XYZ file of C-alpha atoms in Angstrom:
272
model
C 0.000 0.000 0.000
C 1.362 3.419 -0.939
C 1.095 6.531 1.216
C -1.467 7.978 -1.192
C -3.772 5.005 -0.551
C -4.495 6.436 2.915
C -5.255 9.983 1.735
C -9.039 9.495 1.765
C -9.300 7.795 5.156
C -11.386 10.170 7.284
C -12.376 7.488 9.795
C -11.981 6.579 13.460
C -11.355 9.634 15.638
C -10.337 11.813 12.665
C -13.813 13.343 11.988
C -14.182 14.566 15.579
C -10.641 15.935 15.764
C -11.006 17.457 12.299
C -14.114 19.345 13.439
C -12.681 20.342 16.807
C -9.267 21.549 15.650
C -8.964 21.897 11.876
C -12.320 23.555 11.105
C -11.728 26.686 13.228
C -8.068 26.774 12.211
C -8.399 26.908 8.414
C -11.920 26.193 7.125
C -14.153 28.693 8.921
C -12.488 31.759 7.333
C -13.550 30.500 3.897
C -17.000 29.027 4.525
C -18.754 32.390 4.899
C -16.970 33.678 1.784
C -18.318 30.753 -0.257
C -21.832 31.136 1.112
C -21.873 34.879 0.427
C -20.720 34.336 -3.142
C -23.535 31.848 -3.694
C -26.215 33.915 -1.942
C -25.727 36.676 -4.534
C -27.043 34.263 -7.191
C -30.308 33.388 -5.405
C -30.303 29.644 -6.178
C -33.332 27.448 -5.538
C -31.662 24.038 -5.190
C -28.069 23.600 -3.990
C -25.884 20.485 -3.942
C -22.775 20.445 -1.768
C -20.099 17.878 -2.584
C -17.470 16.737 -0.057
C -19.256 18.506 2.785
C -17.000 16.953 5.416
C -18.182 17.808 8.929
C -20.432 20.545 7.556
C -18.629 23.840 8.123
C -19.657 25.243 4.729
C -23.084 23.601 5.041
C -23.707 25.529 8.240
C -22.795 28.792 6.519
C -25.040 27.971 3.570
C -27.946 27.096 5.868
C -27.482 30.350 7.783
C -27.171 32.690 4.792
C -29.486 31.196 2.174
C -33.269 31.703 2.514
C -35.186 28.847 4.105
C -36.955 28.057 0.837
C -33.600 27.135 -0.753
C -33.110 23.362 -0.781
C -29.663 22.180 0.364
C -28.406 18.630 -0.156
C -25.025 18.037 1.512
C -23.024 14.961 0.490
C -19.724 13.325 1.317
C -18.009 10.084 0.386
C -17.175 9.347 4.039
C -20.210 8.487 6.153
C -18.330 9.143 9.448
C -17.775 12.760 8.344
C -21.486 13.144 7.536
C -22.400 11.585 10.882
C -20.274 14.226 12.607
C -21.902 16.976 10.505
C -25.420 15.755 11.229
C -24.676 15.511 14.958
C -23.648 19.183 15.006
C -26.651 20.133 12.898
C -27.640 23.299 11.063
C -29.917 26.276 11.753
C -32.524 24.749 9.459
C -33.015 21.324 7.886
C -30.689 20.125 5.143
C -30.570 16.703 3.508
C -27.429 14.737 4.430
C -26.581 12.025 1.926
C -23.583 9.773 1.342
C -22.482 10.122 -2.282
C -19.445 9.663 -4.502
C -18.538 12.740 -6.543
C -17.539 10.376 -9.364
C -21.097 8.997 -9.605
C -23.673 11.386 -8.153
C -27.061 9.749 -7.400
C -29.121 12.613 -8.828
C -30.911 13.187 -12.151
C -29.633 15.513 -14.856
C -30.224 19.228 -14.387
C -31.540 18.945 -10.840
C -29.587 21.765 -9.184
C -29.087 25.502 -9.662
C -25.697 25.363 -7.968
C -23.081 22.771 -7.040
C -20.583 23.864 -4.378
C -17.536 22.202 -2.885
C -15.241 23.659 -0.237
C -11.772 22.079 -0.262
C -12.863 18.709 -1.599
C -11.818 18.731 -5.260
C -8.215 17.949 -4.330
C -9.368 14.509 -3.126
C -11.232 13.505 -6.295
C -9.385 10.544 -7.872
C -10.598 11.595 -11.330
C -11.183 15.330 -11.326
C -12.425 15.474 -14.918
C -15.059 12.844 -14.149
C -16.127 14.644 -10.976
C -16.498 17.933 -12.856
C -18.475 16.170 -15.587
C -20.823 14.784 -12.931
C -21.218 18.232 -11.362
C -22.067 19.648 -14.795
C -24.539 16.838 -15.469
C -26.615 17.557 -12.362
C -26.555 21.335 -12.983
C -29.349 22.989 -14.922
C -28.401 25.045 -17.952
C -27.193 28.363 -16.599
C -26.377 26.858 -13.201
C -23.067 27.435 -11.471
C -20.261 25.320 -10.039
C -18.363 26.995 -7.195
C -15.454 25.352 -5.424
C -12.299 26.179 -3.504
C -8.884 24.509 -3.408
C -5.843 25.294 -1.313
C -2.976 27.153 -2.924
C 0.538 25.695 -2.812
C 1.737 24.585 0.594
C 4.425 27.286 0.778
C 1.606 29.868 0.988
C -0.045 28.029 3.909
C 2.334 28.489 6.784
C 1.163 26.032 9.454
C 0.758 23.163 6.966
C 4.198 23.873 5.508
C 5.835 24.049 8.941
C 4.281 20.736 10.027
C 5.367 19.039 6.785
C 8.948 20.235 7.134
C 9.081 19.223 10.802
C 7.905 15.677 10.095
C 10.464 15.341 7.306
C 13.155 15.626 9.995
C 11.635 12.628 11.800
C 11.326 10.396 8.754
C 14.070 11.596 6.387
C 14.078 8.415 4.286
C 10.350 8.645 3.484
C 8.884 11.976 4.663
C 5.106 12.100 5.227
C 3.899 14.253 2.330
C 0.115 14.009 2.636
C -0.416 17.752 3.115
C 1.716 18.744 0.129
C 0.567 15.818 -2.017
C -3.201 16.058 -1.601
C -4.733 19.106 0.170
C -2.118 21.408 -1.381
C -1.502 19.365 -4.517
C -4.141 20.856 -6.816
C -3.372 24.559 -7.114
C -2.157 24.996 -10.702
C -4.652 27.279 -12.462
C -4.103 25.962 -16.018
C -4.564 22.387 -14.781
C -7.832 23.314 -13.050
C -9.118 25.086 -16.175
C -8.120 22.112 -18.333
C -9.903 19.614 -16.082
C -13.066 21.729 -16.149
C -12.950 21.948 -19.940
C -12.394 18.191 -20.198
C -15.395 17.772 -17.920
C -17.577 19.540 -20.455
C -17.644 23.126 -19.214
C -17.287 25.541 -22.143
C -17.186 28.875 -20.301
C -13.831 29.999 -18.904
C -13.572 29.683 -15.107
C -13.148 32.723 -12.903
C -10.331 31.922 -10.491
C -9.547 34.308 -7.642
C -6.875 33.861 -4.976
C -8.031 34.603 -1.433
C -5.547 35.017 1.419
C -6.609 34.867 5.059
C -5.105 34.456 8.523
C -5.219 31.324 10.623
C -5.354 31.690 14.414
C -4.814 29.228 17.248
C -4.588 29.580 21.012
C -1.300 27.673 21.170
C 1.367 26.143 18.966
C 0.044 22.701 19.867
C -3.401 23.293 18.349
C -2.205 23.285 14.698
C 0.000 20.262 15.423
C -2.972 18.289 16.741
C -5.178 19.551 13.908
C -2.887 18.244 11.191
C -1.294 15.212 12.875
C -4.525 13.844 14.392
C -7.392 15.433 12.441
C -6.370 14.592 8.858
C -5.190 11.491 6.958
C -1.660 12.684 7.744
C -2.255 10.631 10.879
C -2.641 7.504 8.725
C 0.679 8.235 7.049
C 2.505 8.812 10.340
C 1.082 5.609 11.810
C 1.977 3.671 8.656
C 5.582 4.689 9.317
C 5.449 3.864 13.039
C 2.195 3.967 15.031
C 4.103 4.359 18.294
C 5.518 7.714 17.159
C 2.277 9.669 16.636
C 2.712 11.493 19.948
C 6.340 12.251 19.166
C 5.374 13.545 15.715
C 2.792 15.847 17.291
C 5.401 17.166 19.734
C 7.901 17.770 16.926
C 5.305 19.636 14.870
C 4.223 21.741 17.872
C 7.830 22.639 18.678
C 8.460 23.713 15.073
C 5.372 25.947 15.117
C 6.436 27.443 18.466
C 9.893 28.253 17.122
C 8.465 30.035 14.093
C 5.297 31.647 15.464
C 5.746 31.817 19.240
C 4.535 29.817 22.233
C 1.351 31.731 23.020
C -1.402 32.544 20.560
C -0.141 31.849 17.043
C -1.123 33.257 13.669
C -0.152 32.196 10.152
C -1.035 32.828 6.544
C -3.468 30.611 4.640
C -4.282 30.981 0.944
C -6.753 29.358 -1.439
C -8.250 29.645 -4.917
C -11.984 30.203 -5.432
C -13.266 28.907 -8.777
C -16.629 29.878 -10.288
C -17.861 28.557 -13.642
C -21.276 28.623 -15.301
C -22.837 25.661 -17.044
């Protein structure tokens, strides 16, 4: 089994730790931005792909009128279970679904949205083709992806710190997958190959990530993402040590009290 085989494993304690640590660290700053962008278009039916533990879903449910239908999906049922347990301000439909084979009829939705999920699609062209299929003519696909890891300071610091622990085979999940799909021409090409004919509008959005201590980002990444699977595949007994090493590296760079670092992502909007 290769390291990449574990990149989609959001199971066990990961969903809870993801929600508790990673969501406030990096996802919340972008969820309201996505929801505001969509609200300007006044959609009637919205499909969310790769909803995870529901941070963007909660923003959508709060900002969109109650008569707007929201269906939130994810490949990983444990992530949806975590999302449903937290809940939303108003009802949404939670449904397990594979972005490669969406269980919906053609032209069903006015908008398809995805916050930081496209990087995980095994076949991005196929996923975009499926999103286009379920969109009505004139509907919109909106999604976000992380920019390169060097522009996301906590993730980069953790990756470099863990490389010092495992120099022969450094854990590269963060660079390989969450931060591995940032090239604008590649994104535009995959959308075109998926059947979209309009050019995408791609904007780069920088924000700041905040944590109460240097240990919070270390726990977020080492325990709340599939990076944990990669660390444990190297040596399960060293997960605690890896967390300590990552926390120490963040403390050296950002301080031992409240820490703050840059995060950066691309927002992509394309009409059907």
